[in-house]
Amino acid sequence: MSAEAIFPPASSVASCLRPKTRVYSSLQEQSLIGIDLHETVKWLLNISNFTMGSLYRSEEMCLAQLYLQSEAAFACVSELGELGLVQFRDLNPNVNAFLRKFVHDVRRCDEMERKLRFLERELNKDNIPVDDDGDVPLAPLPREMIELEGKFEKLESDMKEVNGNQEALRKNFLELSELKQILKKTQGFFEEATMYQTEHTGFAPELEEDSSRAGDLSRGPFTKLGFVAGVILREKMLAFERVLWRACRGNVFLRHAEMEVPLVDPYTGDKVNKCVFIIFFQGDQLKNRVKKICEGFRATLYPCPESPQERREIAVGVTTRLEDLQTVLNQTEDHRRIVLSQVAHNIRVWFIKVRKIKAIYDTLNLFNVNIAEKCLIAECWCPVADLEKIQGALRHATETSGSSVPSILQVMKSDESPPTYNRTNAFTYGFETLIDAFGVANYREVNPTPFTIISFPFLFAVMFGDLGHGFLMLMFSLYMLYYQRYFLRNKTDNEIWEMMFGGRYLILLMGLFSMYTGFLYNECFSISVNVFGSAWNVSADPGWDTEYLKSQTSLMVDPGKPGVFRGSTLPYPNSTGNPYPYGIDPIWQLASNKITFLNSYKMKGAVILGFVQMMFGLILALNNHLYFKNYLSLFCEWIPQIIFLLCVIGYLVILIFYKWAVWSAADSSQAPSLLIGLINMFMFTAPSQTADTVVFSGQAGLQQGLQIFIVLLAVFCIPWMLFTKPVIIYYRNKQKQATAGYGEVHTSVNGISDRADILAHDELNINHESELDSSSESEKHEEEEFEMGQFMIIQVIHTIEYCLSCISHTASYLRLWALSLAHSELSQVLWTMVMSIGLKEPGALGVVMSFLLFWVFSSLTVGILLIMEGLSAFLHALRLHWVEFQSKFYKGEGYMFSPFSFHVIVEGKSEE
């Protein structure tokens, strides 16, 4: 197998890391698919001129001081927010948030936001969509705040007035509707009461729970009955009837009926079902008791006349008033929708304006106020490459505000570590997020992101390699890319979907690389495809004729026989003299020892990939040492580390390639055991033919001497890493302490001259004296902090960790082999136990079974192999990068550059 079949060619890596000049913010996602051809070509031209500096190493940052005039401060901060390249520092850390200068303006903004949220709730209540044309307005000037406040105040008061009027009208409409239903339903109740009056002369009622049985209305001679009528919620009717029966001891006559049409609650707007009831009783005592029970159940009582004539007249009046009220309600609703439609057209813009104003005043609260000079002083981190843009924004803001005094930007010197700023676009944002999840890179430290763009999907594909599964993953990523504009406009609260959509380019590369490794493994849904023709010829054995082959269930194919394997040097009919051109020969799909063969191949491949990535990590560590001029760590740590890794793992990798090159398929049974040989090497056991550890035929003595030298060299690297750096630092610190007494001689701080005069103490100026005092204090602090014992403990831990990690990390890369084997076998199990059952059945039954089993097979493939296995391979690839790869060079102890940007505020991702 050629090296190109295992590793991606260097040209593919170079093409993916080709420089680009134009860099977009991670929130300004640019589209590759679903846009017109002109934009696509323009995007590709920008990629071709990309400068890798901001991705390979973070942007060079500087600490700047801003002097802003009071009348221009708001406009300057607004321009810097639109630019999004400045991270302000809080110069008032000890001042309470409620005591800062612009806290009153922030409260005004909070009040405006409250009013807008009230209007937004009204829009949601009426299901009116908010217009979103994608335009982002500029931050309004401070004088426009008064206009916005007046507008929001008027809209809020108008809307509350409309709501109050509408609520009163709905309440009146509800009462009239209930009264209408009472007048309608009680006519039948009075007829029943009249019949009851004529049939009974006494009142001894017995009321059942279903209200179908009524007792006598009096225990003596018949007298005139009193009654109350009203409405109650339907779900309270049963409890109301029970309480009424028990409280009145059955001395009431209750009738009720359900309303056919549900009514609208005037407060919530929900539809409710109610019942009309009428209660007959005798005496004032029962009357008071019944009214208290109705009040307790929140039943509404209405006056109802006794005579039918009066009831008909009232019903006609109620109907007329209901029609008038319905007309007024419709007009009120139309007016409300007109007002809300105007609000829906502008509320998004209003929200953005208010949020920008609030963000500006929050930022101004971070500044120092110089009352004497009427200016604001700010400190901020900003990229050195963008200083001209920042100065241009300040000039434009000063001109806009009409200030006659220009704003001043002054670069300061600082010993504080600057924030880390890596420019990203839509493509690199997902990969940078993976790295930042482990830890933000130190300032100007090598960033693993450009290499992770290739290595992460490739290692994922080594574990997930399948042509069919990779194709499904590729189609899913293309779907997200094609509709990415729609998904960007319509944000959801589903965190899992947002996470997958943010990594759509990562999924795209994982799908492509999975197809690549699947073609290398020759697996498509666990089935091999015979593309180039097998290199094995079963019929080449003279004793295996057609009849013999039909009578055998399994055969042992020996590549040592002439013509059986065309990759050997033995003659083969119509042979090209080469093995299977690319990937795994399809005949291994039928072999019983397939797992044994693939285990050996994938295990060795995992060791090689792990060694290459760890070596590349050490090369990046060399780049860091040279860039930061840390030559002590270079000679005392990096050189012994790389020698140790080459001696322990590099020698094994060389033996793997040597074994592949020297031993062919014909004499593979005579190949040595590399694992046993490596163990014997560290045990100083001589290579022997009986133990199958002789690699160099006929030169066992030379091999033993070479292995002893390698082991001794690796052992020598351990004290090299352990003692040299602490000893050198100890003597350097001791030398500093010895020269610390010569305090009267000072070298030039400004670097103008290497020679300095001897000055008296009183001749030093105040600034110089303070600088010397601070520097001497810092040196004393460093001297007090340095402890040889503590430093040695740290060095011992790091040395032991590295020596053990060379073995453990190499073994950790064997997960590439293990997960690849598991994915392949699980895929084969699904095919064998599900899909192949229907394909084996002949005729119409086979067609029906194949159709039904296809959906089962598809569901299991997506649920188990794509989602579960894909997530497992993703996490293992992530671990290999975070631990095995990045531990060789990446500290990740920095902090992220968080600029003041309106783009973050508009998206609603700003942290309070």
mmCIF file of N, CA and C in Angstrom, residues 1-7 597-609 652-668 671-672 674 695:
data_model
loop_
_atom_site.group_PDB
_atom_site.id
_atom_site.type_symbol
_atom_site.label_atom_id
_atom_site.label_comp_id
_atom_site.label_asym_id
_atom_site.label_seq_id
_atom_site.Cartn_x
_atom_site.Cartn_y
_atom_site.Cartn_z
ATOM 1 N N MET A 1 0.849 -1.188 0.000
ATOM 2 C CA MET A 1 0.000 0.000 0.000
ATOM 3 C C MET A 1 0.880 1.232 0.000
ATOM 4 N N SER A 2 0.610 2.145 -0.849
ATOM 5 C CA SER A 2 1.414 3.359 -0.936
ATOM 6 C C SER A 2 1.067 4.312 0.189
ATOM 7 N N ALA A 3 2.011 5.230 0.454
ATOM 8 C CA ALA A 3 1.787 6.192 1.542
ATOM 9 C C ALA A 3 0.648 7.133 1.213
ATOM 10 N N GLU A 4 0.443 7.419 -0.105
ATOM 11 C CA GLU A 4 -0.646 8.309 -0.479
ATOM 12 C C GLU A 4 -1.998 7.714 -0.164
ATOM 13 N N ALA A 5 -2.069 6.378 -0.089
ATOM 14 C CA ALA A 5 -3.343 5.737 0.219
ATOM 15 C C ALA A 5 -3.707 5.862 1.691
ATOM 16 N N ILE A 6 -2.705 6.151 2.533
ATOM 17 C CA ILE A 6 -2.961 6.241 3.973
ATOM 18 C C ILE A 6 -3.045 7.680 4.424
ATOM 19 N N PHE A 7 -2.142 8.528 3.939
ATOM 20 C CA PHE A 7 -2.082 9.908 4.380
ATOM 21 C C PHE A 7 -2.580 10.819 3.274
ATOM 22 N N PHE A 597 -6.506 -9.925 9.526
ATOM 23 C CA PHE A 597 -5.721 -9.134 8.576
ATOM 24 C C PHE A 597 -5.918 -7.637 8.796
ATOM 25 N N LEU A 598 -7.185 -7.213 8.920
ATOM 26 C CA LEU A 598 -7.453 -5.783 9.092
ATOM 27 C C LEU A 598 -6.960 -5.269 10.443
ATOM 28 N N ASN A 599 -7.003 -6.122 11.479
ATOM 29 C CA ASN A 599 -6.478 -5.697 12.773
ATOM 30 C C ASN A 599 -5.004 -5.326 12.670
ATOM 31 N N SER A 600 -4.233 -6.183 12.016
ATOM 32 C CA SER A 600 -2.798 -5.911 11.870
ATOM 33 C C SER A 600 -2.560 -4.645 11.062
ATOM 34 N N TYR A 601 -3.324 -4.479 9.989
ATOM 35 C CA TYR A 601 -3.137 -3.319 9.119
ATOM 36 C C TYR A 601 -3.531 -2.026 9.828
ATOM 37 N N LYS A 602 -4.708 -2.017 10.455
ATOM 38 C CA LYS A 602 -5.197 -0.794 11.086
ATOM 39 C C LYS A 602 -4.440 -0.472 12.370
ATOM 40 N N MET A 603 -3.979 -1.485 13.074
ATOM 41 C CA MET A 603 -3.225 -1.229 14.288
ATOM 42 C C MET A 603 -1.901 -0.538 13.961
ATOM 43 N N LYS A 604 -1.215 -1.032 12.965
ATOM 44 C CA LYS A 604 0.049 -0.396 12.565
ATOM 45 C C LYS A 604 -0.209 1.007 12.006
ATOM 46 N N GLY A 605 -1.284 1.150 11.239
ATOM 47 C CA GLY A 605 -1.614 2.472 10.725
ATOM 48 C C GLY A 605 -1.914 3.462 11.841
ATOM 49 N N ALA A 606 -2.595 3.006 12.926
ATOM 50 C CA ALA A 606 -2.891 3.891 14.050
ATOM 51 C C ALA A 606 -1.617 4.344 14.746
ATOM 52 N N VAL A 607 -0.652 3.427 14.908
ATOM 53 C CA VAL A 607 0.620 3.797 15.538
ATOM 54 C C VAL A 607 1.355 4.822 14.686
ATOM 55 N N ILE A 608 1.352 4.622 13.374
ATOM 56 C CA ILE A 608 2.045 5.560 12.488
ATOM 57 C C ILE A 608 1.384 6.939 12.535
ATOM 58 N N LEU A 609 0.065 6.976 12.462
ATOM 59 C CA LEU A 609 -0.632 8.262 12.512
ATOM 60 C C LEU A 609 -0.392 8.970 13.848
ATOM 61 N N LEU A 652 10.067 2.051 16.375
ATOM 62 C CA LEU A 652 8.999 1.096 16.053
ATOM 63 C C LEU A 652 8.363 1.426 14.704
ATOM 64 N N VAL A 653 8.140 2.701 14.415
ATOM 65 C CA VAL A 653 7.542 3.088 13.137
ATOM 66 C C VAL A 653 8.469 2.731 11.978
ATOM 67 N N ILE A 654 9.769 2.922 12.176
ATOM 68 C CA ILE A 654 10.727 2.554 11.120
ATOM 69 C C ILE A 654 10.674 1.055 10.865
ATOM 70 N N LEU A 655 10.564 0.268 11.941
ATOM 71 C CA LEU A 655 10.478 -1.191 11.768
ATOM 72 C C LEU A 655 9.201 -1.595 11.036
ATOM 73 N N ILE A 656 8.098 -0.858 11.276
ATOM 74 C CA ILE A 656 6.845 -1.180 10.582
ATOM 75 C C ILE A 656 7.011 -0.991 9.077
ATOM 76 N N PHE A 657 7.558 0.143 8.659
ATOM 77 C CA PHE A 657 7.760 0.379 7.228
ATOM 78 C C PHE A 657 8.786 -0.604 6.648
ATOM 79 N N TYR A 658 9.809 -0.927 7.429
ATOM 80 C CA TYR A 658 10.821 -1.891 6.958
ATOM 81 C C TYR A 658 10.200 -3.270 6.759
ATOM 82 N N LYS A 659 9.328 -3.653 7.688
ATOM 83 C CA LYS A 659 8.660 -4.955 7.564
ATOM 84 C C LYS A 659 7.748 -4.986 6.349
ATOM 85 N N TRP A 660 7.017 -3.907 6.078
ATOM 86 C CA TRP A 660 6.153 -3.856 4.897
ATOM 87 C C TRP A 660 6.968 -3.906 3.607
ATOM 88 N N ALA A 661 8.150 -3.321 3.624
ATOM 89 C CA ALA A 661 8.943 -3.240 2.397
ATOM 90 C C ALA A 661 9.707 -4.529 2.113
ATOM 91 N N VAL A 662 10.132 -5.245 3.144
ATOM 92 C CA VAL A 662 11.009 -6.407 2.952
ATOM 93 C C VAL A 662 10.215 -7.695 2.789
ATOM 94 N N TRP A 663 9.230 -7.905 3.609
ATOM 95 C CA TRP A 663 8.490 -9.168 3.566
ATOM 96 C C TRP A 663 7.252 -9.006 2.686
ATOM 97 N N SER A 664 7.121 -9.900 1.723
ATOM 98 C CA SER A 664 5.982 -9.878 0.806
ATOM 99 C C SER A 664 4.897 -10.822 1.312
ATOM 100 N N ALA A 665 3.814 -10.903 0.544
ATOM 101 C CA ALA A 665 2.714 -11.787 0.932
ATOM 102 C C ALA A 665 3.134 -13.250 0.893
ATOM 103 N N ALA A 666 4.088 -13.581 0.008
ATOM 104 C CA ALA A 666 4.491 -14.986 -0.129
ATOM 105 C C ALA A 666 5.248 -15.478 1.095
ATOM 106 N N ASP A 667 6.109 -14.639 1.658
ATOM 107 C CA ASP A 667 6.893 -15.066 2.827
ATOM 108 C C ASP A 667 6.470 -14.320 4.087
ATOM 109 N N SER A 668 5.207 -13.946 4.157
ATOM 110 C CA SER A 668 4.726 -13.200 5.331
ATOM 111 C C SER A 668 4.756 -14.045 6.593
ATOM 112 N N ALA A 671 7.835 -13.339 8.758
ATOM 113 C CA ALA A 671 8.085 -11.976 9.230
ATOM 114 C C ALA A 671 8.217 -11.958 10.749
ATOM 115 N N PRO A 672 9.065 -11.083 11.291
ATOM 116 C CA PRO A 672 9.271 -11.030 12.745
ATOM 117 C C PRO A 672 8.101 -10.370 13.459
ATOM 118 N N LEU A 674 7.025 -7.565 15.754
ATOM 119 C CA LEU A 674 7.562 -6.275 16.182
ATOM 120 C C LEU A 674 7.265 -5.994 17.647
ATOM 121 N N VAL A 695 15.027 -8.737 12.883
ATOM 122 C CA VAL A 695 14.494 -7.892 11.816
ATOM 123 C C VAL A 695 15.467 -7.830 10.645
#
